[in-house]
Amino acid sequence: MNGGGSEDGAAAAGDLGGAGEPLEWRFSQVFGERTAGEEVQEVDIISAIEFDKTGGHLATGDRGGRVVLFERTDTREANGNRKDLEKTDRPARTHPEFHYRTEFQSHEPEFDYLKSLEIEEKINKIRWCQTANSAQFLLSTNDKTIKFWKVQEKKIKKVCDLNVDPSKSVGNGTFANSKAYMSNGSSSDDSSNEMSFQSDGICYLRLPKVITSHDTSPLAKCRRIYAHAHDYHINSISNNSDGETFISADDLRINLWNLEISNQSFNIVDVKPANMEDLTEVITSAEFHPTHCNMLAYSSSKGLIRLIDLRQSALCDSHSKLFEEPEAPGSRSFFTEIIASISDIKFAKDGRHMLSRDYMTLKLWDINMDSGPVATFQVHEHLRPKLCDLYENDSIFDKFECCLSGNGRRVATGSYSNLFRVIGCAEGSTESATLEASKNPMRRQSATPSRPSRSLRSLSNVVRRGSDSSGADTNGNALDFTTKLLHLAWHPTENLLACAASNSLYMYYA
């Protein structure tokens, strides 16, 4: 990782340098935990998860089109006045804690009558935008429509009292010696009427008194809708570092949007051939560079990553760099292209490195070196003998996400049986842990086989976990292909992981 003489390169090498001690992961909290035998509704399954840049807020989206927001609370307590903290009876928090903040219905099911297609409400991606005036902004998308949301604390208005003069009322709140006139002109002594007349002829009405409380409640409001720009399913959205634009990608095109303009976008990548029979690959994921507003990367179903520069041309038909791992001779099979498809890419915070996830592996790339990945981590090598069965039950098409720690020293991704892997990628690191999304994450933990310390540039095809051929995990337990951990996110500055297992959100810290 020591290539390049620039300051950025030196900083990147410093971030990834130093293996450090392996982390010991502990359970923090869970939202939506299932009880034994409880049937999970399809609409409640989490389909997207994202921390904001500060790590103080977390958003999840589900297949029912809902977005749920969580807010971190332990940091506010830690930063509070010492005297106030001493007065409280609650013990000091020893781990990160998030509380439910609010939720809102982001998308509804639709029907495209022109194409006779049903558009489901499932949230594919969520991305936080820059905050302003203490309000949070975020983008959410389903297959066709992107929405821009503003979430802000609003003071609660409520009915506090009625404008009744206590001196002129009796115990039940009605006026003494009152006569209320009915609609037919007759009078009644019914004390339940809300209008009464005194001897002086003044009519008293019991009207509600509305006051503004000191309490606040978060309110979500849709500010803009970016629609009718994609013919195919949207798989990615990504904010630009300029704070003004974002991209959306479907199978064949990438569009560039301005956050303030919802009725117009610019097509910057189009891989659709003149004849659809000539189609050989599709776009699977796209992301802006974290610091360079003119650069973005997108991956394809062929296992390729293309880096493009928006300064080159309006339509980026050609890439500035192509990242591809050469195929090993004699290794090609019927499943080669399927398992090579990249399901997710993420830039490291330093902008120097990229992480990609295909069905079998995690790969770490240096954007200054396009000859191959600087490290390859085997995730599903033990499933290779099972590829035929996985193809028949469609599990081979599952799209697992990946993430990096804020300092770039560790990577994480999910697997089956609600397992996820955390792997050290710093030079000399032997860290590798297989954890389960449950209250006891170490239940599936097994001894990590030792391996010699190597230069990070020579880590290609290193197997970090034992690779058996039984379709089982590292402890020999049979994998459950119906329970899969597809979505997870790493806190931007701390060792805190959020994992989505079906409808449950598990959080772990180290």
Short mmCIF file of C-alpha atoms in Angstrom, two decimals:
data_model
loop_
_atom_site.label_atom_id
_atom_site.label_comp_id
_atom_site.label_asym_id
_atom_site.label_seq_id
_atom_site.Cartn_x
_atom_site.Cartn_y
_atom_site.Cartn_z
CA MET A 1 0.00 0.00 0.00
CA ASN A 2 3.04 2.26 -0.14
CA GLY A 3 2.78 3.30 -3.78
CA GLY A 4 2.62 6.94 -4.82
CA GLY A 5 4.55 9.87 -3.46
CA SER A 6 1.65 12.26 -2.90
CA GLU A 7 0.45 13.39 0.50
CA ASP A 8 -2.85 11.62 -0.10
CA GLY A 9 -1.02 8.39 -0.80
CA ALA A 10 1.05 8.75 2.36
CA ALA A 11 -2.05 9.44 4.42
CA ALA A 12 -3.81 6.43 2.93
CA ALA A 13 -0.89 4.19 3.71
CA GLY A 14 -0.84 5.54 7.25
CA ASP A 15 -4.54 4.83 7.72
CA LEU A 16 -4.20 1.23 6.63
CA GLY A 17 -0.82 0.66 8.19
CA GLY A 18 -0.47 -1.14 11.51
CA ALA A 19 -2.39 -4.34 12.09
CA GLY A 20 -3.31 -3.61 15.69
CA GLU A 21 -5.03 -6.03 18.05
CA PRO A 22 -8.04 -8.06 16.82
CA LEU A 23 -11.33 -6.53 17.92
CA GLU A 24 -13.61 -8.24 20.39
CA TRP A 25 -17.16 -7.63 19.25
CA ARG A 26 -19.96 -7.27 21.81
CA PHE A 27 -23.70 -7.07 21.44
CA SER A 28 -25.06 -3.53 21.86
CA GLN A 29 -28.79 -3.58 21.14
CA VAL A 30 -31.47 -4.94 18.84
CA PHE A 31 -34.63 -3.43 17.33
CA GLY A 32 -37.48 -5.62 16.13
CA GLU A 33 -36.19 -8.85 17.65
CA ARG A 34 -38.23 -11.89 16.68
CA THR A 35 -39.57 -14.32 19.23
CA ALA A 36 -39.22 -18.05 18.71
CA GLY A 37 -41.60 -19.24 16.02
CA GLU A 38 -42.76 -15.75 15.08
CA GLU A 39 -43.63 -15.39 11.43
CA VAL A 40 -42.05 -12.42 9.73
CA GLN A 41 -44.14 -10.38 7.33
CA GLU A 42 -42.55 -9.74 3.95
CA VAL A 43 -43.12 -5.98 4.23
CA ASP A 44 -41.12 -5.81 7.48
CA ILE A 45 -37.87 -7.22 6.07
CA ILE A 46 -35.12 -4.58 6.09
CA SER A 47 -33.78 -3.81 2.60
CA ALA A 48 -31.46 -0.81 3.17
CA ILE A 49 -29.35 0.60 5.99
CA GLU A 50 -27.17 3.71 6.24
CA PHE A 51 -25.34 5.82 8.84
CA ASP A 52 -25.09 9.54 8.28
CA LYS A 53 -21.65 11.19 8.07
CA THR A 54 -21.53 12.01 11.77
CA GLY A 55 -22.70 8.59 12.89
CA GLY A 56 -25.31 10.24 15.10
CA HIS A 57 -28.21 9.02 13.00
CA LEU A 58 -29.08 5.73 11.35
CA ALA A 59 -31.74 5.05 8.72
CA THR A 60 -33.26 1.77 7.58
CA GLY A 61 -35.68 1.05 4.77
CA ASP A 62 -37.87 -2.02 4.38
CA ARG A 63 -39.78 -3.89 1.71
CA GLY A 64 -42.97 -2.16 2.77
CA GLY A 65 -41.64 1.22 1.61
CA ARG A 66 -41.08 2.58 5.13
CA VAL A 67 -38.03 4.49 6.32
CA VAL A 68 -37.21 4.26 10.04
CA LEU A 69 -34.80 6.72 11.68
CA PHE A 70 -32.75 6.13 14.81
CA GLU A 71 -30.82 8.71 16.82
CA ARG A 72 -27.79 8.16 19.01
CA THR A 73 -28.35 9.13 22.63
CA ASP A 74 -25.27 8.09 24.62
CA THR A 75 -23.09 10.84 23.13
CA ARG A 76 -25.48 13.56 24.25
CA GLU A 77 -25.33 12.21 27.79
CA ALA A 78 -21.55 12.05 27.68
CA ASN A 79 -21.36 15.68 26.60
CA GLY A 80 -23.85 16.92 29.18
CA ASN A 81 -23.19 19.07 32.23
CA ARG A 82 -21.37 17.11 34.93
CA LYS A 83 -23.65 18.34 37.74
CA ASP A 84 -26.71 17.33 35.74
CA LEU A 85 -25.23 13.90 35.14
CA GLU A 86 -24.50 13.47 38.84
CA LYS A 87 -28.14 14.17 39.66
CA THR A 88 -29.39 11.40 37.40
CA ASP A 89 -29.88 7.92 38.79
CA ARG A 90 -28.99 6.20 35.53
CA PRO A 91 -25.52 4.61 35.37
CA ALA A 92 -23.04 5.84 32.78
CA ARG A 93 -23.42 4.15 29.43
CA THR A 94 -20.64 1.75 28.53
CA HIS A 95 -21.69 1.13 24.95
CA PRO A 96 -23.20 3.07 22.04
CA GLU A 97 -26.97 3.39 22.23
CA PHE A 98 -29.50 4.42 19.61
CA HIS A 99 -33.16 5.20 20.20
CA TYR A 100 -36.05 5.04 17.78
CA ARG A 101 -36.76 8.53 16.49
CA THR A 102 -39.48 8.37 13.84
CA GLU A 103 -40.66 6.55 10.74
CA PHE A 104 -42.53 7.52 7.61
CA GLN A 105 -43.98 5.91 4.51
CA SER A 106 -41.53 6.77 1.76
CA HIS A 107 -42.95 4.80 -1.18
CA GLU A 108 -46.25 3.19 -2.10
CA PRO A 109 -46.85 0.33 -4.56
CA GLU A 110 -47.58 1.58 -8.07
CA PHE A 111 -48.60 0.12 -11.40
CA ASP A 112 -47.10 1.09 -14.75
CA TYR A 113 -50.06 0.80 -17.10
CA LEU A 114 -47.98 1.40 -20.23
CA LYS A 115 -45.69 -1.54 -19.50
CA SER A 116 -48.18 -3.56 -17.44
CA LEU A 117 -45.66 -3.80 -14.62
CA GLU A 118 -46.18 -3.57 -10.91
CA ILE A 119 -43.66 -1.30 -9.17
CA GLU A 120 -43.14 -2.51 -5.62
CA GLU A 121 -42.60 -0.14 -2.74
CA LYS A 122 -39.40 -1.80 -1.48
CA ILE A 123 -36.66 0.68 -0.52
CA ASN A 124 -33.52 -0.19 -2.50
CA LYS A 125 -31.14 2.45 -1.14
CA ILE A 126 -31.01 5.28 1.40
CA ARG A 127 -28.41 8.06 1.37
CA TRP A 128 -28.03 10.90 3.87
CA CYS A 129 -27.47 14.40 2.51
CA GLN A 130 -25.93 17.46 4.11
CA THR A 131 -27.77 18.90 7.09
CA ALA A 132 -29.02 22.47 7.31
CA ASN A 133 -30.63 24.43 10.16
CA SER A 134 -30.73 21.36 12.42
CA ALA A 135 -32.81 19.47 9.85
CA GLN A 136 -31.75 16.17 8.31
CA PHE A 137 -32.11 15.41 4.61
CA LEU A 138 -32.02 12.05 2.92
CA LEU A 139 -32.67 10.36 -0.40
CA SER A 140 -34.61 7.11 -0.70
CA THR A 141 -35.44 5.11 -3.79
CA ASN A 142 -37.41 2.10 -4.92
CA ASP A 143 -37.09 0.55 -8.38
CA LYS A 144 -38.27 3.65 -10.27
CA THR A 145 -38.66 6.76 -8.13
CA ILE A 146 -36.22 8.71 -5.94
CA LYS A 147 -37.53 10.97 -3.18
CA PHE A 148 -35.83 13.75 -1.23
CA TRP A 149 -36.96 13.98 2.40
CA LYS A 150 -36.55 16.62 5.07
CA VAL A 151 -36.83 15.56 8.72
CA GLN A 152 -37.09 18.36 11.27
CA GLU A 153 -38.16 18.75 14.88
CA LYS A 154 -41.48 20.56 15.14
CA LYS A 155 -42.99 21.95 18.33
CA ILE A 156 -46.12 20.13 19.40
CA LYS A 157 -49.37 22.09 19.50
CA LYS A 158 -52.06 20.68 21.75
CA VAL A 159 -55.31 21.56 23.47
CA CYS A 160 -54.39 22.59 26.98
CA ASP A 161 -57.64 23.97 28.45
CA LEU A 162 -61.05 25.40 27.68
CA ASN A 163 -61.88 29.10 27.98
CA VAL A 164 -64.29 28.62 30.86
CA ASP A 165 -64.45 31.09 33.73
CA PRO A 166 -64.25 28.91 36.85
CA SER A 167 -66.32 31.43 38.87
CA LYS A 168 -69.27 30.95 36.53
CA SER A 169 -69.14 27.17 36.37
CA VAL A 170 -70.13 24.30 38.59
CA GLY A 171 -68.35 21.04 39.24
CA ASN A 172 -69.09 19.50 35.87
CA GLY A 173 -67.85 22.56 33.94
CA THR A 174 -71.29 23.85 32.82
CA PHE A 175 -72.72 27.22 33.78
CA ALA A 176 -75.15 27.54 36.63
CA ASN A 177 -78.75 28.62 35.96
CA SER A 178 -78.14 28.38 32.25
CA LYS A 179 -80.70 27.85 29.56
CA ALA A 180 -79.55 26.55 26.23
CA TYR A 181 -81.76 27.11 23.22
CA MET A 182 -82.39 24.13 21.02
CA SER A 183 -82.58 24.30 17.25
CA ASN A 184 -86.40 24.20 17.38
CA GLY A 185 -86.55 27.34 19.54
CA SER A 186 -87.52 25.53 22.74
CA SER A 187 -85.44 25.85 25.86
CA SER A 188 -83.87 23.08 27.87
CA ASP A 189 -82.19 22.81 31.24
CA ASP A 190 -79.87 20.06 29.96
CA SER A 191 -76.55 20.76 31.69
CA SER A 192 -74.57 18.90 29.04
CA ASN A 193 -74.88 21.69 26.46
CA GLU A 194 -71.71 23.56 25.60
CA MET A 195 -73.34 27.02 25.15
CA SER A 196 -75.10 28.99 27.89
CA PHE A 197 -76.62 32.43 28.43
CA GLN A 198 -76.36 34.56 31.54
CA SER A 199 -78.88 37.11 32.78
CA ASP A 200 -76.92 39.88 31.13
CA GLY A 201 -77.47 38.24 27.76
CA ILE A 202 -73.81 37.39 27.17
CA CYS A 203 -73.27 34.05 25.47
CA TYR A 204 -70.36 31.96 26.74
CA LEU A 205 -68.85 29.36 24.42
CA ARG A 206 -66.52 26.61 25.59
CA LEU A 207 -63.74 26.87 23.00
CA PRO A 208 -60.49 24.88 22.98
CA LYS A 209 -57.33 26.76 23.86
CA VAL A 210 -54.37 25.67 21.71
CA ILE A 211 -50.87 26.25 23.03
CA THR A 212 -47.42 25.37 21.73
CA SER A 213 -45.60 22.92 23.95
CA HIS A 214 -41.91 22.89 24.70
CA ASP A 215 -41.86 19.28 23.51
CA THR A 216 -40.90 18.55 19.93
CA SER A 217 -41.65 15.74 17.52
CA PRO A 218 -39.79 14.88 14.30
CA LEU A 219 -41.76 15.54 11.14
CA ALA A 220 -40.80 14.09 7.74
CA LYS A 221 -41.77 15.96 4.62
CA CYS A 222 -41.13 15.00 1.00
CA ARG A 223 -39.44 17.97 -0.65
CA ARG A 224 -38.87 16.60 -4.15
CA ILE A 225 -39.65 13.57 -6.30
CA TYR A 226 -37.23 12.52 -9.04
CA ALA A 227 -39.25 10.27 -11.32
CA HIS A 228 -39.55 8.99 -14.91
CA ALA A 229 -35.80 8.93 -15.58
CA HIS A 230 -35.11 5.17 -15.48
CA ASP A 231 -36.48 2.44 -17.72
CA TYR A 232 -34.88 -0.25 -15.60
CA HIS A 233 -34.64 -0.94 -11.89
CA ILE A 234 -32.61 1.56 -9.88
CA ASN A 235 -29.86 -0.25 -7.97
CA SER A 236 -27.78 2.67 -6.63
CA ILE A 237 -27.91 6.29 -5.57
CA SER A 238 -24.86 8.22 -4.37
CA ASN A 239 -24.31 11.78 -3.16
CA ASN A 240 -21.54 13.91 -4.58
CA SER A 241 -19.02 15.59 -2.29
CA ASP A 242 -20.07 18.99 -3.72
CA GLY A 243 -23.33 18.70 -1.77
CA GLU A 244 -25.36 19.73 -4.81
CA THR A 245 -25.62 16.69 -7.07
CA PHE A 246 -26.15 12.95 -6.90
CA ILE A 247 -26.23 9.99 -9.28
CA SER A 248 -28.76 7.23 -9.77
CA ALA A 249 -27.92 4.01 -11.61
CA ASP A 250 -30.05 1.29 -13.15
CA ASP A 251 -29.03 -1.76 -15.18
CA LEU A 252 -27.96 0.21 -18.26
CA ARG A 253 -27.70 3.91 -17.41
CA ILE A 254 -26.34 6.33 -14.83
CA ASN A 255 -28.02 9.72 -14.46
CA LEU A 256 -26.68 12.86 -12.80
CA TRP A 257 -29.15 14.99 -10.84
CA ASN A 258 -29.11 18.35 -9.14
CA LEU A 259 -30.83 18.14 -5.76
CA GLU A 260 -32.78 21.32 -6.52
CA ILE A 261 -34.07 20.16 -9.93
CA SER A 262 -36.45 17.22 -9.98
CA ASN A 263 -37.72 17.29 -13.56
CA GLN A 264 -34.39 17.03 -15.39
CA SER A 265 -31.31 14.83 -15.20
CA PHE A 266 -28.24 14.26 -17.37
CA ASN A 267 -27.40 10.83 -18.69
CA ILE A 268 -23.65 10.39 -18.12
CA VAL A 269 -23.27 6.62 -18.71
CA ASP A 270 -25.22 4.51 -21.20
CA VAL A 271 -24.18 0.93 -21.85
CA LYS A 272 -27.34 -0.03 -23.76
CA PRO A 273 -26.35 -1.57 -27.12
CA ALA A 274 -28.15 -0.72 -30.35
CA ASN A 275 -29.35 -4.31 -30.46
CA MET A 276 -30.36 -5.72 -27.07
CA GLU A 277 -29.28 -9.17 -28.26
CA ASP A 278 -25.71 -7.87 -28.08
CA LEU A 279 -26.05 -7.05 -24.37
CA THR A 280 -23.24 -8.75 -22.43
CA GLU A 281 -23.16 -6.92 -19.10
CA VAL A 282 -25.24 -4.65 -16.88
CA ILE A 283 -24.43 -2.04 -14.24
CA THR A 284 -24.75 -3.43 -10.71
CA SER A 285 -23.58 -0.60 -8.43
CA ALA A 286 -22.27 2.97 -8.63
CA GLU A 287 -20.71 5.40 -6.17
CA PHE A 288 -19.18 8.86 -6.19
CA HIS A 289 -15.62 9.38 -4.98
CA PRO A 290 -15.74 10.68 -1.38
CA THR A 291 -13.63 13.80 -2.03
CA HIS A 292 -13.24 14.33 -5.80
CA CYS A 293 -16.55 15.59 -7.17
CA ASN A 294 -15.56 14.76 -10.75
CA MET A 295 -14.87 11.05 -10.18
CA LEU A 296 -17.15 8.08 -9.74
CA ALA A 297 -16.92 4.31 -10.09
CA TYR A 298 -19.42 1.72 -11.22
CA SER A 299 -19.32 -2.06 -11.28
CA SER A 300 -20.77 -4.57 -13.71
CA SER A 301 -22.08 -8.11 -13.87
CA LYS A 302 -18.79 -9.16 -15.51
CA GLY A 303 -16.82 -8.40 -12.38
CA LEU A 304 -15.36 -5.16 -13.76
CA ILE A 305 -15.06 -1.79 -12.04
CA ARG A 306 -14.77 1.32 -14.18
CA LEU A 307 -13.52 4.64 -12.86
CA ILE A 308 -14.77 7.61 -14.87
CA ASP A 309 -13.90 11.31 -14.86
CA LEU A 310 -16.77 13.72 -15.53
CA ARG A 311 -14.29 16.26 -16.91
CA GLN A 312 -13.48 14.10 -19.92
CA SER A 313 -16.81 14.37 -21.73
CA ALA A 314 -20.51 14.93 -21.15
CA LEU A 315 -21.27 11.28 -21.92
CA CYS A 316 -18.68 9.06 -20.28
CA ASP A 317 -18.58 6.33 -22.91
CA SER A 318 -14.95 5.63 -22.09
CA HIS A 319 -13.49 5.01 -18.65
CA SER A 320 -10.31 6.49 -17.24
CA LYS A 321 -9.40 3.23 -15.49
CA LEU A 322 -10.61 -0.36 -15.62
CA PHE A 323 -10.18 -2.65 -12.62
CA GLU A 324 -10.29 -6.34 -13.43
CA GLU A 325 -8.79 -9.45 -11.92
CA PRO A 326 -7.38 -11.77 -14.61
CA GLU A 327 -9.16 -15.11 -14.82
CA ALA A 328 -7.10 -18.11 -13.74
CA PRO A 329 -6.40 -20.50 -16.63
CA GLY A 330 -8.67 -23.55 -16.67
CA SER A 331 -10.98 -22.22 -13.97
CA ARG A 332 -13.89 -21.27 -16.21
CA SER A 333 -17.21 -23.01 -15.69
CA PHE A 334 -20.94 -22.46 -16.23
CA PHE A 335 -21.10 -20.43 -13.01
CA THR A 336 -18.02 -18.28 -13.61
CA GLU A 337 -19.83 -15.21 -14.92
CA ILE A 338 -22.65 -15.48 -12.37
CA ILE A 339 -20.38 -15.54 -9.33
CA ALA A 340 -18.11 -12.86 -10.82
CA SER A 341 -20.94 -10.30 -10.82
CA ILE A 342 -20.17 -7.51 -8.32
CA SER A 343 -23.09 -6.78 -6.02
CA ASP A 344 -21.66 -3.78 -4.17
CA ILE A 345 -18.74 -1.34 -4.22
CA LYS A 346 -17.66 1.13 -1.55
CA PHE A 347 -14.94 3.77 -1.50
CA ALA A 348 -12.78 3.93 1.59
CA LYS A 349 -12.94 7.20 3.49
CA ASP A 350 -9.46 8.14 2.22
CA GLY A 351 -10.68 7.86 -1.40
CA ARG A 352 -7.58 5.84 -2.28
CA HIS A 353 -9.11 2.39 -1.98
CA MET A 354 -12.29 0.63 -3.10
CA LEU A 355 -13.95 -2.48 -1.73
CA SER A 356 -16.02 -4.76 -3.96
CA ARG A 357 -18.15 -7.77 -3.13
CA ASP A 358 -18.99 -10.58 -5.51
CA TYR A 359 -20.69 -13.83 -4.56
CA MET A 360 -17.52 -15.61 -3.46
CA THR A 361 -15.10 -12.92 -2.35
CA LEU A 362 -14.32 -9.45 -1.05
CA LYS A 363 -11.68 -7.54 -3.02
CA LEU A 364 -9.76 -4.46 -1.97
CA TRP A 365 -8.52 -2.23 -4.80
CA ASP A 366 -6.03 0.62 -4.97
CA ILE A 367 -7.32 3.18 -7.48
CA ASN A 368 -3.71 3.89 -8.48
CA MET A 369 -3.17 0.25 -9.44
CA ASP A 370 -5.56 -1.29 -11.97
CA SER A 371 -3.61 -4.51 -12.60
CA GLY A 372 -5.52 -6.37 -9.89
CA PRO A 373 -6.80 -6.17 -6.33
CA VAL A 374 -4.30 -5.56 -3.55
CA ALA A 375 -6.14 -8.09 -1.39
CA THR A 376 -8.74 -10.79 -1.91
CA PHE A 377 -10.68 -12.29 0.99
CA GLN A 378 -12.53 -15.57 0.47
CA VAL A 379 -16.03 -15.48 1.92
CA HIS A 380 -17.97 -18.31 0.26
CA GLU A 381 -15.22 -20.60 -1.00
CA HIS A 382 -16.73 -23.45 1.02
CA LEU A 383 -19.89 -23.11 -1.11
CA ARG A 384 -18.15 -23.84 -4.41
CA PRO A 385 -19.23 -27.51 -4.45
CA LYS A 386 -22.80 -26.34 -3.82
CA LEU A 387 -23.06 -23.91 -6.75
CA CYS A 388 -25.44 -26.14 -8.68
CA ASP A 389 -27.88 -26.30 -5.75
CA LEU A 390 -27.50 -22.57 -5.15
CA TYR A 391 -28.31 -21.92 -8.79
CA GLU A 392 -31.46 -24.04 -8.64
CA ASN A 393 -32.84 -22.23 -5.58
CA ASP A 394 -31.70 -18.79 -6.89
CA SER A 395 -29.46 -18.18 -3.88
CA ILE A 396 -26.52 -17.67 -6.23
CA PHE A 397 -28.14 -14.37 -7.29
CA ASP A 398 -28.24 -12.96 -3.75
CA LYS A 399 -26.68 -9.50 -3.56
CA PHE A 400 -24.52 -9.09 -0.45
CA GLU A 401 -23.35 -5.64 0.55
CA CYS A 402 -19.96 -4.73 2.02
CA CYS A 403 -18.51 -1.93 4.15
CA LEU A 404 -15.22 -0.58 5.50
CA SER A 405 -14.29 0.84 8.87
CA GLY A 406 -13.67 4.57 9.08
CA ASN A 407 -9.89 4.10 9.29
CA GLY A 408 -9.90 1.57 6.45
CA ARG A 409 -8.22 -1.16 8.51
CA ARG A 410 -11.12 -3.60 8.47
CA VAL A 411 -13.83 -4.75 6.09
CA ALA A 412 -17.12 -6.55 6.72
CA THR A 413 -19.75 -8.40 4.71
CA GLY A 414 -22.66 -10.77 5.29
CA SER A 415 -23.35 -14.42 4.59
CA TYR A 416 -25.99 -17.11 5.19
CA SER A 417 -27.45 -18.27 8.52
CA ASN A 418 -27.38 -14.58 9.52
CA LEU A 419 -23.60 -14.70 9.74
CA PHE A 420 -21.26 -11.84 8.92
CA ARG A 421 -17.48 -11.62 8.61
CA VAL A 422 -15.13 -8.94 9.90
CA ILE A 423 -11.65 -9.11 8.36
CA GLY A 424 -8.54 -7.06 9.03
CA CYS A 425 -7.00 -5.65 5.85
CA ALA A 426 -4.08 -3.70 7.31
CA GLU A 427 -0.58 -4.95 6.49
CA GLY A 428 0.36 -7.87 8.71
CA SER A 429 -3.16 -8.31 10.10
CA THR A 430 -4.39 -11.84 10.81
CA GLU A 431 -7.74 -10.68 12.15
CA SER A 432 -10.73 -12.63 10.89
CA ALA A 433 -13.98 -13.21 12.74
CA THR A 434 -17.23 -14.93 11.81
CA LEU A 435 -20.09 -13.61 13.91
CA GLU A 436 -23.81 -14.28 14.12
CA ALA A 437 -26.49 -11.61 14.14
CA SER A 438 -27.91 -12.49 17.55
CA LYS A 439 -27.52 -11.41 21.17
CA ASN A 440 -24.56 -13.79 21.37
CA PRO A 441 -22.51 -12.87 18.29
CA MET A 442 -19.57 -15.08 19.26
CA ARG A 443 -21.68 -18.25 19.27
CA ARG A 444 -20.46 -19.21 15.80
CA GLN A 445 -16.90 -18.03 16.44
CA SER A 446 -14.14 -20.55 15.84
CA ALA A 447 -10.36 -20.47 16.02
CA THR A 448 -8.83 -18.55 13.14
CA PRO A 449 -6.11 -20.46 11.29
CA SER A 450 -2.82 -18.65 11.58
CA ARG A 451 -1.11 -17.43 8.45
CA PRO A 452 2.23 -15.79 7.85
CA SER A 453 2.45 -12.03 7.82
CA ARG A 454 2.61 -10.74 4.26
CA SER A 455 2.77 -7.49 2.43
CA LEU A 456 -0.71 -6.23 1.66
CA ARG A 457 0.16 -6.16 -2.03
CA SER A 458 0.66 -9.91 -2.04
CA LEU A 459 -2.53 -10.93 -0.27
CA SER A 460 -4.37 -12.04 -3.41
CA ASN A 461 -6.40 -15.20 -2.96
CA VAL A 462 -5.60 -15.52 0.73
CA VAL A 463 -8.22 -17.68 2.45
CA ARG A 464 -8.94 -16.08 5.81
CA ARG A 465 -11.39 -18.72 7.03
CA GLY A 466 -11.23 -22.49 6.81
CA SER A 467 -12.73 -23.65 3.52
CA ASP A 468 -14.61 -26.91 3.77
CA SER A 469 -16.68 -28.49 1.01
CA SER A 470 -19.83 -29.36 2.91
CA GLY A 471 -21.74 -26.13 2.49
CA ALA A 472 -21.37 -25.58 6.22
CA ASP A 473 -19.95 -22.80 8.33
CA THR A 474 -16.56 -22.90 10.02
CA ASN A 475 -17.92 -24.92 12.95
CA GLY A 476 -19.43 -27.55 10.68
CA ASN A 477 -23.02 -26.36 11.18
CA ALA A 478 -25.23 -26.63 8.12
CA LEU A 479 -25.92 -23.24 6.58
CA ASP A 480 -29.49 -21.98 6.33
CA PHE A 481 -29.86 -20.38 2.91
CA THR A 482 -33.26 -18.90 3.80
CA THR A 483 -31.72 -16.62 6.43
CA LYS A 484 -29.20 -14.26 4.88
CA LEU A 485 -27.51 -11.10 6.10
CA LEU A 486 -27.44 -8.91 3.00
CA HIS A 487 -27.29 -5.41 4.48
CA LEU A 488 -24.86 -3.95 7.00
CA ALA A 489 -23.18 -0.62 7.70
CA TRP A 490 -20.09 0.51 9.61
CA HIS A 491 -20.13 3.65 11.76
CA PRO A 492 -18.00 6.36 10.06
CA THR A 493 -15.69 6.97 13.02
CA GLU A 494 -16.13 4.16 15.55
CA ASN A 495 -16.03 0.37 15.59
CA LEU A 496 -19.79 0.03 15.55
CA LEU A 497 -21.62 -2.27 13.12
CA ALA A 498 -25.33 -2.27 12.27
CA CYS A 499 -26.61 -5.47 10.65
CA ALA A 500 -30.04 -6.25 9.19
CA ALA A 501 -31.20 -9.82 9.76
CA SER A 502 -34.66 -10.18 8.24
CA ASN A 503 -36.83 -7.63 10.12
CA SER A 504 -34.37 -7.20 13.01
CA LEU A 505 -31.66 -4.56 13.34
CA TYR A 506 -28.68 -5.74 15.41
CA MET A 507 -25.89 -3.46 16.57
CA TYR A 508 -22.43 -4.45 17.79
CA TYR A 509 -19.46 -2.51 19.12
CA ALA A 510 -15.80 -3.23 19.83
#
